[in-house]
PDB file of C-alpha atoms in Angstrom:
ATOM      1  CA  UNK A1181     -16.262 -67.193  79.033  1.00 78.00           C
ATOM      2  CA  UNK A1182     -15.947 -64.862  82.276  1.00 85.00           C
ATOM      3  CA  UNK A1183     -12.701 -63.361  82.794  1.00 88.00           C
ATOM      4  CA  UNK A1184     -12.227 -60.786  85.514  1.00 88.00           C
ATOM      5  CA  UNK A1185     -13.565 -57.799  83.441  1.00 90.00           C
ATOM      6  CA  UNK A1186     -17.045 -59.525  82.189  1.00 93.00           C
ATOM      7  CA  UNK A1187     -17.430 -60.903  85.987  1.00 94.00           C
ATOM      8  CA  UNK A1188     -16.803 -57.032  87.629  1.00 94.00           C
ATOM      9  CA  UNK A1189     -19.076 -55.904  84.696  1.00 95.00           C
ATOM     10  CA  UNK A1190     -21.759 -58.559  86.118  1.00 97.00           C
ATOM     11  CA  UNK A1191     -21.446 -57.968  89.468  1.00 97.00           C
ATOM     12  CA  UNK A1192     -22.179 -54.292  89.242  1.00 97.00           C
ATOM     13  CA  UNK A1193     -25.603 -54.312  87.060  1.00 96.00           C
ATOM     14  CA  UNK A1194     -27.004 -55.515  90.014  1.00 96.00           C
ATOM     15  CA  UNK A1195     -29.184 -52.709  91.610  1.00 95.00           C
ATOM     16  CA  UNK A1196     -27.629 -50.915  94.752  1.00 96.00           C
ATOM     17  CA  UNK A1197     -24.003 -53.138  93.896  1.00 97.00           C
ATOM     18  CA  UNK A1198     -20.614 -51.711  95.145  1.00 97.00           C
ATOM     19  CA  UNK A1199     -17.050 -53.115  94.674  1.00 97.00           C
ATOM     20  CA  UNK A1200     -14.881 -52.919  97.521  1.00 96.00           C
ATOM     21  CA  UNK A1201     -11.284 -53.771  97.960  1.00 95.00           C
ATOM     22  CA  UNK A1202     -10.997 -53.759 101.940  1.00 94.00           C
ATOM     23  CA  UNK A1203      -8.322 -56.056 102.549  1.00 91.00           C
ATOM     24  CA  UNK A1204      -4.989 -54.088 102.422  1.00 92.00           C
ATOM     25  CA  UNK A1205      -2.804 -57.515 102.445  1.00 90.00           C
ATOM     26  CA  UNK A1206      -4.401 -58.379  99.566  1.00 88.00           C
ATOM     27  CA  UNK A1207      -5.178 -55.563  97.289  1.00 90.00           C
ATOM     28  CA  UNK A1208      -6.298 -57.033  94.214  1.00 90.00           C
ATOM     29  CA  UNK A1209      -9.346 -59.367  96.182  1.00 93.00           C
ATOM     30  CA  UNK A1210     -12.303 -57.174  95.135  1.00 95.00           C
ATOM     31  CA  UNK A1211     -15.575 -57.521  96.795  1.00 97.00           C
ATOM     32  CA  UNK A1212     -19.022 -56.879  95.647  1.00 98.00           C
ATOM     33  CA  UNK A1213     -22.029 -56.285  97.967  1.00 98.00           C
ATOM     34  CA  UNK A1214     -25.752 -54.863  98.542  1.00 97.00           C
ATOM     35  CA  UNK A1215     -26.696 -53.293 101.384  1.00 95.00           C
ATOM     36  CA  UNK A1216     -23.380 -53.599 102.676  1.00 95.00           C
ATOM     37  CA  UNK A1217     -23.493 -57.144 102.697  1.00 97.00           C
ATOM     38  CA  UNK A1218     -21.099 -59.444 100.388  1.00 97.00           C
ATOM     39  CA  UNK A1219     -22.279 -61.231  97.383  1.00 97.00           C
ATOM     40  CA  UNK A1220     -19.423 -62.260  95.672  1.00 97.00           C
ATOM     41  CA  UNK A1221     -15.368 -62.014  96.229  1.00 96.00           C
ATOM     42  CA  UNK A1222     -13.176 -62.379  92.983  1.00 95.00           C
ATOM     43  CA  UNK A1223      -9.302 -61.534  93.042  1.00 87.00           C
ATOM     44  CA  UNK A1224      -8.868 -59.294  90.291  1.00 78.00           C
ATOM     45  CA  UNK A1225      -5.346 -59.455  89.152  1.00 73.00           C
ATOM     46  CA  UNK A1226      -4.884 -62.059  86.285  1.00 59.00           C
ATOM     47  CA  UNK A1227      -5.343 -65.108  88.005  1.00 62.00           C
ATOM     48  CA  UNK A1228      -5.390 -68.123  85.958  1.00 77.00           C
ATOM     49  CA  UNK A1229      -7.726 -69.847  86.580  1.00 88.00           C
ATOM     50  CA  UNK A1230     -10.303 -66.623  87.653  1.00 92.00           C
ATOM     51  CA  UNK A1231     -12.630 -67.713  90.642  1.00 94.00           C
ATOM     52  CA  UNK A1232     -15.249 -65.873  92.675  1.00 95.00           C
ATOM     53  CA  UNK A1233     -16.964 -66.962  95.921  1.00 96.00           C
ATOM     54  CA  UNK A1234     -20.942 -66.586  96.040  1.00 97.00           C
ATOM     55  CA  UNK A1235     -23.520 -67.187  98.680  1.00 97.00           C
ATOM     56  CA  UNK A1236     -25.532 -70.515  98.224  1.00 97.00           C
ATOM     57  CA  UNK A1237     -28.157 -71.875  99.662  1.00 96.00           C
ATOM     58  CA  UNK A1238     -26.462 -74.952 101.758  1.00 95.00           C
ATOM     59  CA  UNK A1239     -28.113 -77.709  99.967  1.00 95.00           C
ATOM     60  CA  UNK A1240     -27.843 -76.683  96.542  1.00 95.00           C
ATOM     61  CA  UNK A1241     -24.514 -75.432  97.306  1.00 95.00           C
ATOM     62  CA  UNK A1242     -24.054 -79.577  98.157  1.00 95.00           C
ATOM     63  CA  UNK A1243     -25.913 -80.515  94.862  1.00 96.00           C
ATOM     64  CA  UNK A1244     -23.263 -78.138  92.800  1.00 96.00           C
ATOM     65  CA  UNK A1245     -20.550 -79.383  94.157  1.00 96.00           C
ATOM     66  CA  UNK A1246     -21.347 -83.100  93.936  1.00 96.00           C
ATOM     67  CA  UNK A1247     -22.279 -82.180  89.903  1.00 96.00           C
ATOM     68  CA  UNK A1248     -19.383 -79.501  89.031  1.00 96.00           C
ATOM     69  CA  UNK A1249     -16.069 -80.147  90.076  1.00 96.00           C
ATOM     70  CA  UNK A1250     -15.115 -76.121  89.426  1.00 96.00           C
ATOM     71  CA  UNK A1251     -17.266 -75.739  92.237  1.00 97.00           C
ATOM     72  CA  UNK A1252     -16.225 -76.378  95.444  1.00 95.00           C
ATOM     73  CA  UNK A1253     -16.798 -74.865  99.306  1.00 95.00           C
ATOM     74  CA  UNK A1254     -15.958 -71.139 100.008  1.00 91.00           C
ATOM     75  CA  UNK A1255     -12.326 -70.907 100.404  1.00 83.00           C
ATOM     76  CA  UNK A1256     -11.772 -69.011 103.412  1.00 84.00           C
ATOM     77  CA  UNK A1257     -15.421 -68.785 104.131  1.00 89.00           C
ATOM     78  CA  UNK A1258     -18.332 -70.397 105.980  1.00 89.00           C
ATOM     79  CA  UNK A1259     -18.614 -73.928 103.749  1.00 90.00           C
ATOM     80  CA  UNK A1260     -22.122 -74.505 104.672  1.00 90.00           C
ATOM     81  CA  UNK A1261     -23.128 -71.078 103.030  1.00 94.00           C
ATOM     82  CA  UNK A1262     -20.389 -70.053 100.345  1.00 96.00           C
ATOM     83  CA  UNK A1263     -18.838 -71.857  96.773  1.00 97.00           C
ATOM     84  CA  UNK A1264     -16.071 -70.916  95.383  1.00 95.00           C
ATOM     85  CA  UNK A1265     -16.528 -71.305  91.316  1.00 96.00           C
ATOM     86  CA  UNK A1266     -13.649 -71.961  89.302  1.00 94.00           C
ATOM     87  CA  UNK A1267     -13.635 -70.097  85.581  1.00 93.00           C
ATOM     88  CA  UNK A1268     -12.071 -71.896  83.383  1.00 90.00           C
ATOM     89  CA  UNK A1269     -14.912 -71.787  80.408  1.00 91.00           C
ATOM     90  CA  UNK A1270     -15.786 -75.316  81.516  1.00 93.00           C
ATOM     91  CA  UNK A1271     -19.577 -73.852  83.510  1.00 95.00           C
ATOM     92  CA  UNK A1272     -21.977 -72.671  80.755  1.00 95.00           C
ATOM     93  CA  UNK A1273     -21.818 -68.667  81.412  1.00 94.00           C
ATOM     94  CA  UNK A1274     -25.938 -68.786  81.944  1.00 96.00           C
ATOM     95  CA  UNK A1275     -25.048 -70.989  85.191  1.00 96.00           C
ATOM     96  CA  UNK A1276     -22.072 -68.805  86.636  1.00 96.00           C
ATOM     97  CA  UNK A1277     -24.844 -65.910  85.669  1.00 97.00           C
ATOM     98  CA  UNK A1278     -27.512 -67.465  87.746  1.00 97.00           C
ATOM     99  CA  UNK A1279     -25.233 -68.659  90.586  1.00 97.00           C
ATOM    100  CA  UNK A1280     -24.430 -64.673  90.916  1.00 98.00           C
ATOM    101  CA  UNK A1281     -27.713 -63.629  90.500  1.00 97.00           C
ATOM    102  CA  UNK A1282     -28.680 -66.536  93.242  1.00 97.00           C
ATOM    103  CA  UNK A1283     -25.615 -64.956  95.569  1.00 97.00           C
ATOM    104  CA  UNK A1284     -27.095 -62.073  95.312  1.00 97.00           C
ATOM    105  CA  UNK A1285     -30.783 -62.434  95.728  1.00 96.00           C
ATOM    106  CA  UNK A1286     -29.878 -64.652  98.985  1.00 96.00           C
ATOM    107  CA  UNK A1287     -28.014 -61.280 100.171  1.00 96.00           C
ATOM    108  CA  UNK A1288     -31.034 -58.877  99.024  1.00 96.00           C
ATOM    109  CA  UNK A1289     -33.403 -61.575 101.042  1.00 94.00           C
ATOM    110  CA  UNK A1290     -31.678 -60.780 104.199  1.00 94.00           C
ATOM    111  CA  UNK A1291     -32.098 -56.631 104.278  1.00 94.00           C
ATOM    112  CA  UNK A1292     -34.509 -55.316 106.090  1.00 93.00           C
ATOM    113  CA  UNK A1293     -37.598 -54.856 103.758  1.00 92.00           C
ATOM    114  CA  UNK A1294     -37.661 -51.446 103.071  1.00 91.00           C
ATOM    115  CA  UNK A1295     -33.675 -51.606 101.827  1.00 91.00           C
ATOM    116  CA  UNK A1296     -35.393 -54.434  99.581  1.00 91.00           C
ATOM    117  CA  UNK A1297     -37.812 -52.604  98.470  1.00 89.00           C
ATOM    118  CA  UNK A1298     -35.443 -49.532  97.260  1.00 89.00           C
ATOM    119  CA  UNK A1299     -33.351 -52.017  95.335  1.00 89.00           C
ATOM    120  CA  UNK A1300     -36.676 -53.029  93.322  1.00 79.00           C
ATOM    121  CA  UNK A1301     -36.907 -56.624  95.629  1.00 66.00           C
ATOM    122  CA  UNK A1302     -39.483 -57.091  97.814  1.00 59.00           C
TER     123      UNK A1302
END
């Protein structure tokens, strides 16, 4: 099960990843992105339950959310492009794995090619 030191430990074998915590009102909402560009957004204190917001493509991001109720639209975020995925052990870890990975191969898909091609993505 992901708690918030497995899912910052995740987030950062990703080539080229950086955490971030650039919202001083909220200090403990840590941000992880490539290329300068946001993957994922977890708040790292000990919330119970942990969530994190990843980039989906919008009609799988529909599917998920119609199959997993710990998944629902990106708080605070664009809906149509973000989930926000609850961690309560109740996802199979491969999933909220691949939902990261998929967050942040939609981000890598978006640099300009040669920034893709220095991460080891064309």
């Amino acid at each position: 099960m992901f708690d918030h030191h497995a899912l910052r430990a995740f987030c950062l074998e990703f080539n080229g990843s950086t955490e971030e915590f650039p919202f001083p009102g909220n200090p403990d909402i840590a941000v992880y992105k490539v290329g300068g560009k946001i993957f994922a957004l977890s708040s790292l204190d000990a919330a119970d339950p942990l969530t994190v917001s990843l980039k989906c493509d919008p009609e799988e991001a529909v599917r998920l959310r119609a199959t997993h109720p710990e998944i629902i639209p990106g708080y605070h975020l664009n809906k149509r492009h973000w989930n926000t995925v609850t961690l309560t052990g109740a996802l199979p870890d491969d999933l909220v794995r691949a939902l990261i990975e998929d967050s942040y191969d939609l981000v890598v898909a978006g640099l300009p090619r040669a920034e893709r091609l220095r991460l080891d993505r064309p």
